[in-house]
């Protein structure tokens, strides 16, 4: 009798999951102790599936709650869908506690292919036509097996009208040859957002962003750490972050981001912006990047540009804005260890501006570097985790915001993020000066000076 009752309960639970799927608002459940089948035969809270891949085969929009454990599988997401995958859930799916090291996706022993996670929106995929895909990953550790899997996550869009939105937060990508490769091509649009994520110990490049043939790629990174990538990087490639275009457009921001411990034989040790397009090509080829409260320190490059390397060729236009940022203490085989800007063709332009930042060696043999004031060349006195120490000249040396008057009314324009890499508060709304330079806001035994002055 108990067996019959249990069977009826399971069938009712599965029926609810299936009806939610049909209604377009499905939530599925995955557990290492789940059932090795596909929806509708599994996926309910009381009857979870064992595989993320099997759940995705159900089709449609969905949220997948993943219990803590290890999942040996390749995950592929394609088509016109909205997918959210959340790790960190307990076995009963009652609470989520986000320690990304406890929910692991890694390669199965018999995996064929070189990408562990594939997210793609290509018009040529069946059914043919523009794709609209949104994917969010939360609280996951994407763990590599370098000898078996080259790339951790591939994110790609292509074809007229195709759109891809990818967001990842509270996660780790480590142990691959390449961590994440993002590619927008053929007049598509791609938005890529990283939040509170670590890309760590990949043997080549940590993160690559590429726009080709009329595509646009917008990205934002906040509270991201790119560290200890490289060692086996190919010549010409960055090992922390690489931005490259060929008749495409990239616009991005780095906030509260730490890039450290990366090494490359050539290319930028920490960050490289480069590419080549044909002079006179009607397609625009632009890169605009803003670095705000970012720390680039302790990276190495075998030739030039251990920190930031900007290469403009063809008809490229590259514009870099540096604010409240540390680019210091990087090394290179040549003399231009921290910042190097080079333009190789008359039609190309590269412009770098900096304000309220700490910059080490800056070498601009071609291109334009504009010092907008309040920059320092001094040891930022960072600890091993890239936090500011008490004697750091970066303390209180940054800009928090500014005021602009429109029709006689002053408006406050915020520049520094309201919190730092660790989630600690910076000086608040309305404050102009006193934020720290870099990804970290220093907190010692005393309250920050702006709080003492405000009496808080």
C-alpha positions as a Markdown table, in Angstrom:
| # | Residue | x | y | z |
|---|---|---|---|---|
| 1 | Unk | 0.0 | 0.0 | 0.0 |
| 2 | Unk | 2.8 | 2.4 | 0.9 |
| 3 | Unk | 4.5 | 1.7 | -2.5 |
| 4 | Unk | 1.3 | 2.6 | -4.3 |
| 5 | Unk | 0.9 | 5.8 | -2.4 |
| 6 | Unk | 4.5 | 6.8 | -3.0 |
| 7 | Unk | 4.0 | 6.1 | -6.8 |
| 8 | Unk | 0.9 | 8.2 | -6.9 |
| 9 | Unk | 2.7 | 11.1 | -5.1 |
| 10 | Unk | 5.6 | 10.9 | -7.6 |
| 11 | Unk | 3.3 | 10.9 | -10.5 |
| 12 | Unk | 1.4 | 13.9 | -9.2 |
| 13 | Unk | 4.7 | 15.8 | -8.6 |
| 14 | Unk | 5.9 | 15.0 | -12.1 |
| 15 | Unk | 2.5 | 16.1 | -13.5 |
| 16 | Unk | 2.9 | 19.5 | -11.8 |
| 17 | Unk | 6.4 | 19.9 | -13.3 |
| 18 | Unk | 5.2 | 19.1 | -16.7 |
| 19 | Unk | 2.2 | 21.4 | -16.5 |
| 20 | Unk | 4.5 | 24.2 | -15.4 |
| 21 | Unk | 6.7 | 23.5 | -18.3 |
| 22 | Unk | 3.8 | 23.7 | -20.7 |
| 23 | Unk | 2.8 | 27.0 | -19.1 |
| 24 | Unk | 6.3 | 28.3 | -19.8 |
| 25 | Unk | 7.4 | 28.8 | -16.2 |
| 26 | Unk | 9.1 | 25.6 | -15.2 |
| 27 | Unk | 11.3 | 25.0 | -12.2 |
| 28 | Unk | 13.3 | 21.8 | -12.3 |
| 29 | Unk | 15.4 | 20.1 | -9.6 |
| 30 | Unk | 18.8 | 18.3 | -10.0 |
| 31 | Unk | 20.7 | 16.3 | -7.4 |
| 32 | Unk | 23.6 | 13.8 | -7.5 |
| 33 | Unk | 21.2 | 11.4 | -5.8 |
| 34 | Unk | 18.5 | 12.0 | -8.4 |
| 35 | Unk | 17.0 | 9.8 | -11.0 |
| 36 | Unk | 18.9 | 9.0 | -14.2 |
| 37 | Unk | 16.1 | 9.8 | -16.6 |
| 38 | Unk | 14.6 | 12.8 | -18.3 |
| 39 | Unk | 11.6 | 15.0 | -17.6 |
| 40 | Unk | 8.7 | 14.3 | -17.2 |
| 41 | Unk | 10.0 | 11.2 | -15.4 |
| 42 | Unk | 12.1 | 13.3 | -13.1 |
| 43 | Unk | 12.6 | 16.9 | -12.2 |
| 44 | Unk | 10.2 | 17.5 | -9.4 |
| 45 | Unk | 11.5 | 18.7 | -6.0 |
| 46 | Unk | 10.7 | 15.3 | -4.5 |
| 47 | Unk | 11.9 | 13.4 | -7.6 |
| 48 | Unk | 14.9 | 15.3 | -8.9 |
| 49 | Unk | 16.9 | 14.4 | -12.0 |
| 50 | Unk | 20.5 | 13.4 | -11.8 |
| 51 | Unk | 21.7 | 15.5 | -14.8 |
| 52 | Unk | 21.5 | 19.1 | -15.8 |
| 53 | Unk | 21.7 | 18.1 | -19.4 |
| 54 | Unk | 18.7 | 15.8 | -19.2 |
| 55 | Unk | 16.6 | 18.6 | -17.7 |
| 56 | Unk | 17.6 | 21.0 | -20.5 |
| 57 | Unk | 16.3 | 18.4 | -23.1 |
| 58 | Unk | 12.8 | 19.2 | -21.8 |
| 59 | Unk | 12.9 | 22.5 | -23.8 |
| 60 | Unk | 11.3 | 25.8 | -23.0 |
| 61 | Unk | 12.2 | 28.5 | -20.4 |
| 62 | Unk | 13.2 | 27.1 | -17.0 |
| 63 | Unk | 15.0 | 27.6 | -13.7 |
| 64 | Unk | 17.1 | 24.7 | -12.6 |
| 65 | Unk | 17.9 | 24.4 | -8.9 |
| 66 | Unk | 21.1 | 22.2 | -8.4 |
| 67 | Unk | 21.9 | 20.5 | -5.2 |
| 68 | Unk | 25.5 | 20.6 | -3.9 |
| 69 | Unk | 27.7 | 17.9 | -5.4 |
| 70 | Unk | 29.7 | 17.1 | -8.5 |
| 71 | Unk | 28.2 | 16.7 | -12.0 |
| 72 | Unk | 30.3 | 15.1 | -14.7 |
| 73 | Unk | 28.7 | 16.4 | -17.8 |
| 74 | Unk | 28.9 | 18.7 | -20.8 |
| 75 | Unk | 26.2 | 21.3 | -20.7 |
| 76 | Unk | 24.9 | 22.8 | -23.9 |
| 77 | Unk | 22.3 | 25.6 | -24.1 |
| 78 | Unk | 21.0 | 26.8 | -27.5 |
| 79 | Unk | 18.0 | 28.3 | -29.2 |
| 80 | Unk | 15.3 | 30.8 | -28.1 |
| 81 | Unk | 15.1 | 30.3 | -24.3 |
| 82 | Unk | 15.5 | 31.8 | -20.9 |
| 83 | Unk | 17.6 | 29.5 | -18.6 |
| 84 | Unk | 18.7 | 30.0 | -15.0 |
| 85 | Unk | 21.0 | 27.5 | -13.3 |
| 86 | Unk | 21.5 | 27.9 | -9.6 |
| 87 | Unk | 23.9 | 25.9 | -7.6 |
| 88 | Unk | 24.4 | 25.7 | -3.8 |
| 89 | Unk | 21.0 | 24.1 | -2.8 |
| 90 | Unk | 20.8 | 21.6 | 0.0 |
| 91 | Unk | 19.5 | 18.1 | -0.6 |
| 92 | Unk | 15.9 | 19.1 | 0.2 |
| 93 | Unk | 16.0 | 22.3 | -1.9 |
| 94 | Unk | 14.8 | 24.4 | 1.0 |
| 95 | Unk | 17.9 | 26.7 | 1.3 |
| 96 | Unk | 20.6 | 28.0 | -1.0 |
| 97 | Unk | 24.0 | 28.6 | 0.6 |
| 98 | Unk | 26.4 | 29.9 | -2.0 |
| 99 | Unk | 29.8 | 28.3 | -1.7 |
| 100 | Unk | 30.6 | 27.7 | -5.4 |
| 101 | Unk | 33.2 | 25.1 | -4.6 |
| 102 | Unk | 30.4 | 22.8 | -3.4 |
| 103 | Unk | 28.5 | 22.6 | -6.7 |
| 104 | Unk | 30.9 | 21.5 | -9.3 |
| 105 | Unk | 30.5 | 20.9 | -13.1 |
| 106 | Unk | 33.4 | 19.0 | -14.6 |
| 107 | Unk | 34.2 | 16.8 | -17.6 |
| 108 | Unk | 32.9 | 13.3 | -17.8 |
| 109 | Unk | 35.6 | 10.7 | -18.5 |
| 110 | Unk | 34.3 | 10.0 | -22.0 |
| 111 | Unk | 33.7 | 13.6 | -23.0 |
| 112 | Unk | 34.1 | 14.3 | -26.7 |
| 113 | Unk | 34.7 | 18.0 | -27.6 |
| 114 | Unk | 36.7 | 20.9 | -26.2 |
| 115 | Unk | 34.1 | 23.0 | -24.4 |
| 116 | Unk | 32.6 | 22.0 | -21.1 |
| 117 | Unk | 29.7 | 24.5 | -21.2 |
| 118 | Unk | 28.4 | 25.8 | -24.5 |
| 119 | Unk | 26.0 | 28.7 | -24.7 |
| 120 | Unk | 25.1 | 29.7 | -28.3 |
| 121 | Unk | 22.6 | 31.7 | -30.3 |
| 122 | Unk | 23.3 | 31.2 | -34.0 |
| 123 | Unk | 20.8 | 31.9 | -36.7 |
| 124 | Unk | 21.9 | 28.9 | -38.7 |
| 125 | Unk | 21.1 | 26.5 | -35.9 |
| 126 | Unk | 17.8 | 24.6 | -36.3 |
| 127 | Unk | 15.2 | 26.1 | -36.4 |
| 128 | Unk | 16.8 | 28.5 | -38.8 |
| 129 | Unk | 16.4 | 32.2 | -38.0 |
| 130 | Unk | 17.4 | 34.8 | -35.4 |
| 131 | Unk | 17.8 | 33.5 | -31.9 |
| 132 | Unk | 17.0 | 35.2 | -28.6 |
| 133 | Unk | 18.7 | 33.5 | -25.7 |
| 134 | Unk | 19.2 | 34.5 | -22.1 |
| 135 | Unk | 21.3 | 32.4 | -19.7 |
| 136 | Unk | 22.2 | 33.0 | -16.0 |
| 137 | Unk | 24.6 | 30.9 | -14.0 |
| 138 | Unk | 24.8 | 31.3 | -10.3 |
| 139 | Unk | 26.9 | 29.7 | -7.5 |
| 140 | Unk | 28.8 | 27.1 | -9.6 |
| 141 | Unk | 32.4 | 25.9 | -9.9 |
| 142 | Unk | 33.3 | 25.1 | -13.5 |
| 143 | Unk | 36.3 | 22.8 | -13.0 |
| 144 | Unk | 38.7 | 21.9 | -15.8 |
| 145 | Unk | 40.6 | 18.8 | -16.7 |
| 146 | Unk | 43.3 | 20.4 | -18.8 |
| 147 | Unk | 44.4 | 17.3 | -20.6 |
| 148 | Unk | 40.8 | 16.5 | -21.6 |
| 149 | Unk | 38.9 | 19.9 | -22.0 |
| 150 | Unk | 40.5 | 23.0 | -23.6 |
| 151 | Unk | 37.8 | 25.5 | -22.8 |
| 152 | Unk | 35.6 | 26.0 | -19.7 |
| 153 | Unk | 32.7 | 28.1 | -21.1 |
| 154 | Unk | 32.0 | 29.2 | -24.7 |
| 155 | Unk | 29.5 | 32.0 | -25.2 |
| 156 | Unk | 28.7 | 32.8 | -28.8 |
| 157 | Unk | 26.2 | 34.6 | -31.0 |
| 158 | Unk | 25.9 | 35.0 | -34.8 |
| 159 | Unk | 23.5 | 36.0 | -37.5 |
| 160 | Unk | 21.4 | 39.0 | -38.3 |
| 161 | Unk | 19.1 | 39.8 | -35.4 |
| 162 | Unk | 20.4 | 37.2 | -33.1 |
| 163 | Unk | 20.7 | 38.3 | -29.4 |
| 164 | Unk | 22.4 | 36.6 | -26.5 |
| 165 | Unk | 22.4 | 37.8 | -22.9 |
| 166 | Unk | 24.7 | 35.9 | -20.6 |
| 167 | Unk | 25.2 | 36.6 | -16.9 |
| 168 | Unk | 27.4 | 34.7 | -14.3 |
| 169 | Unk | 27.7 | 35.5 | -10.6 |
| 170 | Unk | 29.2 | 34.0 | -7.5 |
| 171 | Unk | 31.1 | 31.4 | -9.5 |
| 172 | Unk | 34.6 | 30.0 | -10.2 |
| 173 | Unk | 36.1 | 28.9 | -13.5 |
| 174 | Unk | 39.4 | 27.2 | -13.1 |
| 175 | Unk | 41.7 | 24.5 | -14.3 |
| 176 | Unk | 41.2 | 24.7 | -18.1 |
| 177 | Unk | 43.5 | 25.7 | -20.9 |
| 178 | Unk | 41.2 | 28.7 | -21.5 |
| 179 | Unk | 38.6 | 29.8 | -18.9 |
| 180 | Unk | 35.9 | 31.7 | -20.8 |
| 181 | Unk | 35.7 | 32.5 | -24.5 |
| 182 | Unk | 33.0 | 35.0 | -25.7 |
| 183 | Unk | 32.4 | 35.6 | -29.4 |
| 184 | Unk | 29.9 | 37.8 | -31.1 |
| 185 | Unk | 29.9 | 37.7 | -34.9 |
| 186 | Unk | 27.9 | 38.4 | -38.1 |
| 187 | Unk | 25.7 | 41.4 | -37.1 |
| 188 | Unk | 24.5 | 39.8 | -33.8 |
| 189 | Unk | 24.5 | 41.4 | -30.4 |
| 190 | Unk | 25.8 | 39.9 | -27.2 |
| 191 | Unk | 25.7 | 41.2 | -23.6 |
| 192 | Unk | 28.1 | 39.5 | -21.2 |
| 193 | Unk | 28.0 | 40.3 | -17.4 |
| 194 | Unk | 30.2 | 38.9 | -14.7 |
| 195 | Unk | 29.6 | 39.5 | -11.0 |
| 196 | Unk | 31.6 | 38.3 | -8.0 |
| 197 | Unk | 33.3 | 35.6 | -10.0 |
| 198 | Unk | 36.8 | 34.2 | -10.1 |
| 199 | Unk | 38.7 | 33.0 | -13.2 |
| 200 | Unk | 41.7 | 31.3 | -11.8 |
| 201 | Unk | 44.6 | 29.0 | -12.7 |
| 202 | Unk | 43.8 | 28.4 | -16.4 |
| 203 | Unk | 47.0 | 27.5 | -18.3 |
| 204 | Unk | 46.4 | 30.1 | -21.1 |
| 205 | Unk | 43.9 | 33.0 | -21.3 |
| 206 | Unk | 41.4 | 33.6 | -18.5 |
| 207 | Unk | 38.8 | 35.5 | -20.4 |
| 208 | Unk | 38.6 | 36.4 | -24.1 |
| 209 | Unk | 36.0 | 38.8 | -25.6 |
| 210 | Unk | 35.8 | 39.0 | -29.4 |
| 211 | Unk | 33.6 | 40.9 | -31.8 |
| 212 | Unk | 33.6 | 40.1 | -35.6 |
| 213 | Unk | 31.9 | 41.2 | -38.8 |
| 214 | Unk | 29.4 | 43.8 | -37.7 |
| 215 | Unk | 28.6 | 42.3 | -34.3 |
| 216 | Unk | 28.4 | 44.3 | -31.1 |
| 217 | Unk | 29.5 | 43.0 | -27.7 |
| 218 | Unk | 28.7 | 44.8 | -24.4 |
| 219 | Unk | 30.2 | 43.6 | -21.2 |
| 220 | Unk | 30.5 | 44.5 | -17.6 |
| 221 | Unk | 32.7 | 42.9 | -14.8 |
| 222 | Unk | 32.1 | 43.8 | -11.2 |
| 223 | Unk | 34.0 | 42.3 | -8.2 |
| 224 | Unk | 35.7 | 39.8 | -10.6 |
| 225 | Unk | 39.2 | 38.3 | -10.0 |
| 226 | Unk | 41.3 | 37.2 | -12.9 |
| 227 | Unk | 44.4 | 35.5 | -11.3 |
| 228 | Unk | 47.2 | 33.1 | -12.0 |
| 229 | Unk | 46.3 | 32.4 | -15.6 |
| 230 | Unk | 49.0 | 31.7 | -18.1 |
| 231 | Unk | 52.2 | 29.8 | -18.1 |
| 232 | Unk | 51.4 | 27.9 | -21.3 |
| 233 | Unk | 49.8 | 30.8 | -23.2 |
| 234 | Unk | 50.4 | 31.0 | -26.9 |
| 235 | Unk | 52.5 | 33.8 | -28.3 |
| 236 | Unk | 50.5 | 37.1 | -28.8 |
| 237 | Unk | 47.7 | 36.2 | -26.4 |
| 238 | Unk | 46.9 | 37.9 | -23.1 |
| 239 | Unk | 46.6 | 35.7 | -20.1 |
| 240 | Unk | 44.3 | 37.7 | -17.9 |
| 241 | Unk | 41.8 | 39.4 | -20.2 |
| 242 | Unk | 41.9 | 39.7 | -24.0 |
| 243 | Unk | 39.7 | 42.0 | -26.1 |
| 244 | Unk | 39.9 | 41.7 | -29.8 |
| 245 | Unk | 37.9 | 42.9 | -32.8 |
| 246 | Unk | 37.8 | 42.4 | -36.5 |
| 247 | Unk | 35.2 | 44.8 | -38.0 |
| 248 | Unk | 33.1 | 44.5 | -34.7 |
| 249 | Unk | 32.5 | 46.7 | -31.7 |
| 250 | Unk | 33.2 | 46.1 | -28.0 |
| 251 | Unk | 32.1 | 48.4 | -25.2 |
| 252 | Unk | 32.8 | 47.4 | -21.6 |
| 253 | Unk | 33.5 | 48.3 | -18.1 |
| 254 | Unk | 35.7 | 46.8 | -15.4 |
| 255 | Unk | 34.7 | 47.8 | -11.8 |
| 256 | Unk | 36.2 | 46.5 | -8.5 |
| 257 | Unk | 38.1 | 44.0 | -10.6 |
| 258 | Unk | 41.5 | 42.5 | -9.6 |
| 259 | Unk | 43.8 | 41.2 | -12.3 |
| 260 | Unk | 46.9 | 39.6 | -10.8 |
| 261 | Unk | 49.5 | 36.8 | -11.1 |
| 262 | Unk | 48.9 | 36.3 | -14.8 |
| 263 | Unk | 51.9 | 35.7 | -17.1 |
| 264 | Unk | 52.3 | 35.6 | -20.9 |
| 265 | Unk | 55.3 | 35.0 | -23.3 |
| 266 | Unk | 53.9 | 37.8 | -25.5 |
| 267 | Unk | 50.7 | 39.8 | -25.5 |
| 268 | Unk | 49.4 | 41.6 | -22.4 |
| 269 | Unk | 50.2 | 39.8 | -19.2 |
| 270 | Unk | 47.0 | 41.2 | -17.5 |
| 271 | Unk | 44.9 | 43.0 | -20.2 |
| 272 | Unk | 45.3 | 43.4 | -23.9 |
| 273 | Unk | 43.1 | 45.2 | -26.4 |
| 274 | Unk | 44.0 | 44.4 | -30.0 |
| 275 | Unk | 42.8 | 43.4 | -33.4 |
| 276 | Unk | 43.1 | 44.1 | -37.1 |
| 277 | Unk | 40.6 | 45.2 | -39.8 |
| 278 | Unk | 40.9 | 46.4 | -43.4 |
| 279 | Unk | 41.4 | 50.1 | -43.9 |
| 280 | Unk | 38.4 | 51.5 | -45.6 |
| 281 | Unk | 36.0 | 48.7 | -44.5 |
| 282 | Unk | 32.5 | 50.2 | -44.0 |
| 283 | Unk | 32.0 | 48.2 | -40.8 |
| 284 | Unk | 33.0 | 50.1 | -37.7 |
| 285 | Unk | 35.7 | 48.6 | -35.6 |
| 286 | Unk | 35.7 | 50.2 | -32.2 |
| 287 | Unk | 36.7 | 49.3 | -28.6 |
| 288 | Unk | 35.7 | 51.4 | -25.7 |
| 289 | Unk | 36.8 | 50.3 | -22.2 |
| 290 | Unk | 36.4 | 52.0 | -18.9 |
| 291 | Unk | 38.4 | 50.8 | -15.9 |
| 292 | Unk | 37.0 | 52.1 | -12.5 |
| 293 | Unk | 38.5 | 51.1 | -9.2 |
| 294 | Unk | 40.3 | 48.2 | -10.7 |
| 295 | Unk | 43.7 | 46.8 | -9.6 |
| 296 | Unk | 46.1 | 45.4 | -12.1 |
| 297 | Unk | 49.2 | 44.3 | -10.2 |
| 298 | Unk | 51.8 | 41.6 | -10.2 |
| 299 | Unk | 51.4 | 40.4 | -13.8 |
| 300 | Unk | 54.2 | 39.5 | -16.2 |
| 301 | Unk | 54.8 | 39.6 | -20.0 |
| 302 | Unk | 57.8 | 38.3 | -21.7 |
| 303 | Unk | 58.3 | 41.3 | -24.1 |
| 304 | Unk | 56.1 | 44.4 | -23.5 |
| 305 | Unk | 53.1 | 45.4 | -21.5 |
| 306 | Unk | 52.8 | 43.2 | -18.4 |
| 307 | Unk | 49.8 | 45.3 | -17.2 |
| 308 | Unk | 47.8 | 47.0 | -20.0 |
| 309 | Unk | 48.8 | 46.6 | -23.7 |
| 310 | Unk | 46.8 | 48.5 | -26.4 |
| 311 | Unk | 47.5 | 47.6 | -30.0 |
| 312 | Unk | 45.6 | 49.5 | -32.8 |
| 313 | Unk | 46.0 | 48.5 | -36.4 |
| 314 | Unk | 44.0 | 48.8 | -39.6 |
| 315 | Unk | 41.2 | 51.3 | -39.1 |
| 316 | Unk | 40.7 | 50.5 | -35.5 |
| 317 | Unk | 39.6 | 53.1 | -32.9 |
| 318 | Unk | 40.4 | 52.2 | -29.3 |
| 319 | Unk | 39.4 | 54.4 | -26.3 |
| 320 | Unk | 40.4 | 53.5 | -22.8 |
| 321 | Unk | 39.4 | 55.5 | -19.7 |
| 322 | Unk | 41.2 | 54.8 | -16.4 |
| 323 | Unk | 39.7 | 56.1 | -13.2 |
| 324 | Unk | 40.6 | 55.3 | -9.6 |
| 325 | Unk | 42.7 | 52.4 | -10.9 |
| 326 | Unk | 46.0 | 50.8 | -10.0 |
| 327 | Unk | 48.2 | 49.6 | -12.8 |
| 328 | Unk | 51.5 | 49.2 | -11.1 |
| 329 | Unk | 54.1 | 46.5 | -10.1 |
| 330 | Unk | 53.8 | 44.5 | -13.3 |
| 331 | Unk | 56.9 | 43.2 | -15.1 |
| 332 | Unk | 58.0 | 42.7 | -18.7 |
| 333 | Unk | 61.0 | 41.7 | -20.6 |
| 334 | Unk | 61.2 | 45.2 | -22.1 |
| 335 | Unk | 61.0 | 48.5 | -20.2 |
| 336 | Unk | 57.3 | 49.2 | -20.7 |
| 337 | Unk | 56.0 | 47.0 | -17.9 |
| 338 | Unk | 52.8 | 48.6 | -16.8 |
| 339 | Unk | 51.1 | 50.4 | -19.7 |
| 340 | Unk | 52.1 | 50.4 | -23.4 |
| 341 | Unk | 50.1 | 51.9 | -26.3 |
| 342 | Unk | 51.0 | 51.3 | -29.9 |
| 343 | Unk | 49.4 | 52.3 | -33.2 |
| 344 | Unk | 50.6 | 50.5 | -36.4 |
| 345 | Unk | 48.6 | 52.3 | -39.2 |
| 346 | Unk | 47.8 | 55.9 | -40.0 |
| 347 | Unk | 44.1 | 55.2 | -40.0 |
| 348 | Unk | 44.1 | 53.7 | -36.6 |
| 349 | Unk | 43.7 | 55.6 | -33.3 |
| 350 | Unk | 44.3 | 54.7 | -29.7 |
| 351 | Unk | 43.5 | 57.1 | -26.9 |
| 352 | Unk | 44.0 | 56.5 | -23.2 |
| 353 | Unk | 43.0 | 58.9 | -20.5 |
| 354 | Unk | 43.7 | 58.6 | -16.8 |
| 355 | Unk | 42.7 | 60.4 | -13.6 |
| 356 | Unk | 43.0 | 59.7 | -9.9 |
| 357 | Unk | 45.0 | 56.5 | -10.6 |
| 358 | Unk | 48.3 | 54.9 | -9.7 |
| 359 | Unk | 50.2 | 54.1 | -12.8 |
| 360 | Unk | 53.7 | 52.7 | -13.1 |
| 361 | Unk | 55.8 | 52.8 | -16.3 |
| 362 | Unk | 53.7 | 54.3 | -19.2 |
| 363 | Unk | 55.1 | 53.9 | -22.7 |
| 364 | Unk | 53.2 | 55.4 | -25.6 |
| 365 | Unk | 55.4 | 55.3 | -28.7 |
| 366 | Unk | 52.4 | 56.0 | -30.8 |
| 367 | Unk | 48.8 | 56.8 | -29.9 |
| 368 | Unk | 47.7 | 59.3 | -27.3 |
| 369 | Unk | 47.9 | 59.2 | -23.5 |
| 370 | Unk | 46.2 | 62.1 | -21.6 |
| 371 | Unk | 46.9 | 62.7 | -17.9 |
| 372 | Unk | 43.7 | 64.3 | -16.6 |
| 373 | Unk | 45.3 | 64.9 | -13.2 |
| 374 | Unk | 45.7 | 63.5 | -9.7 |
| 375 | Unk | 47.7 | 60.5 | -10.9 |
| 376 | Unk | 50.5 | 59.0 | -8.9 |
| 377 | Unk | 53.5 | 56.8 | -9.7 |
| 378 | Unk | 54.1 | 55.2 | -6.3 |
| 379 | Unk | 54.1 | 51.8 | -4.7 |
| 380 | Unk | 50.4 | 51.2 | -3.8 |
| 381 | Unk | 51.5 | 49.0 | -0.8 |
| 382 | Unk | 49.3 | 46.1 | -1.5 |
| 383 | Unk | 49.2 | 42.9 | 0.5 |
| 384 | Unk | 49.2 | 39.4 | -1.0 |
| 385 | Unk | 45.5 | 39.5 | -1.7 |
| 386 | Unk | 45.7 | 43.0 | -3.4 |
| 387 | Unk | 44.2 | 44.8 | -0.4 |
| 388 | Unk | 45.5 | 48.2 | 0.6 |
| 389 | Unk | 47.7 | 48.4 | 3.6 |
| 390 | Unk | 47.8 | 51.3 | 6.1 |
| 391 | Unk | 50.6 | 53.3 | 4.5 |
| 392 | Unk | 49.2 | 53.0 | 0.9 |
| 393 | Unk | 49.1 | 56.3 | -1.0 |
| 394 | Unk | 45.9 | 55.0 | -2.7 |
| 395 | Unk | 44.0 | 55.7 | 0.5 |
| 396 | Unk | 41.6 | 58.6 | 0.1 |
| 397 | Unk | 43.3 | 59.6 | -3.2 |
| 398 | Unk | 40.5 | 58.7 | -5.5 |
| 399 | Unk | 37.4 | 60.5 | -6.8 |
| 400 | Unk | 33.9 | 59.4 | -5.6 |
| 401 | Unk | 31.7 | 61.5 | -7.8 |
| 402 | Unk | 31.2 | 64.9 | -9.3 |
| 403 | Unk | 28.4 | 67.5 | -9.7 |
| 404 | Unk | 27.0 | 68.8 | -13.0 |
| 405 | Unk | 24.6 | 71.7 | -13.1 |
| 406 | Unk | 21.7 | 71.4 | -15.6 |
| 407 | Unk | 19.2 | 74.3 | -15.9 |
| 408 | Unk | 20.5 | 75.6 | -12.6 |
| 409 | Unk | 20.0 | 72.3 | -10.8 |
| 410 | Unk | 23.1 | 70.4 | -9.5 |
| 411 | Unk | 23.1 | 66.7 | -10.2 |
| 412 | Unk | 25.5 | 64.2 | -8.5 |
| 413 | Unk | 27.2 | 61.9 | -10.9 |
| 414 | Unk | 28.7 | 58.9 | -9.2 |
| 415 | Unk | 32.1 | 57.6 | -10.5 |
| 416 | Unk | 33.3 | 55.1 | -7.9 |
| 417 | Unk | 31.1 | 52.1 | -7.1 |
| 418 | Unk | 29.3 | 52.3 | -3.8 |
| 419 | Unk | 31.0 | 49.2 | -2.5 |
| 420 | Unk | 34.4 | 47.6 | -3.1 |
| 421 | Unk | 35.7 | 44.2 | -4.2 |
| 422 | Unk | 34.8 | 42.7 | -0.8 |
| 423 | Unk | 31.4 | 44.3 | -0.7 |
| 424 | Unk | 32.4 | 46.9 | 1.9 |
| 425 | Unk | 31.0 | 50.4 | 1.6 |
| 426 | Unk | 32.8 | 53.3 | 0.0 |
| 427 | Unk | 32.0 | 56.9 | 0.9 |
| 428 | Unk | 28.3 | 57.4 | 0.1 |
| 429 | Unk | 26.1 | 59.5 | -2.1 |
| 430 | Unk | 27.0 | 63.1 | -2.6 |
| 431 | Unk | 30.7 | 62.7 | -1.6 |
| 432 | Unk | 33.2 | 64.0 | -4.2 |
| 433 | Unk | 36.6 | 62.9 | -2.9 |
| 434 | Unk | 38.0 | 60.5 | -0.4 |
| 435 | Unk | 37.4 | 57.1 | -2.1 |
| 436 | Unk | 40.4 | 54.9 | -2.3 |
| 437 | Unk | 42.1 | 54.0 | -5.6 |
| 438 | Unk | 41.9 | 50.4 | -6.6 |
| 439 | Unk | 39.5 | 47.6 | -6.1 |
| 440 | Unk | 39.8 | 47.6 | -2.3 |
| 441 | Unk | 38.5 | 50.3 | 0.1 |
| 442 | Unk | 40.8 | 50.3 | 3.1 |
| 443 | Unk | 39.2 | 49.8 | 6.6 |
| 444 | Unk | 41.5 | 49.8 | 9.6 |
| 445 | Unk | 40.7 | 50.0 | 13.3 |
| 446 | Unk | 39.3 | 53.5 | 12.9 |
| 447 | Unk | 36.2 | 54.4 | 10.9 |
| 448 | Unk | 37.0 | 56.0 | 7.5 |
| 449 | Unk | 37.6 | 59.7 | 7.8 |
| 450 | Unk | 34.5 | 60.7 | 5.9 |
| 451 | Unk | 32.4 | 58.9 | 8.5 |
| 452 | Unk | 34.2 | 60.6 | 11.3 |
| 453 | Unk | 33.6 | 64.0 | 9.7 |
| 454 | Unk | 29.9 | 63.2 | 9.2 |
| 455 | Unk | 29.6 | 62.0 | 12.8 |
| 456 | Unk | 28.3 | 58.6 | 11.8 |
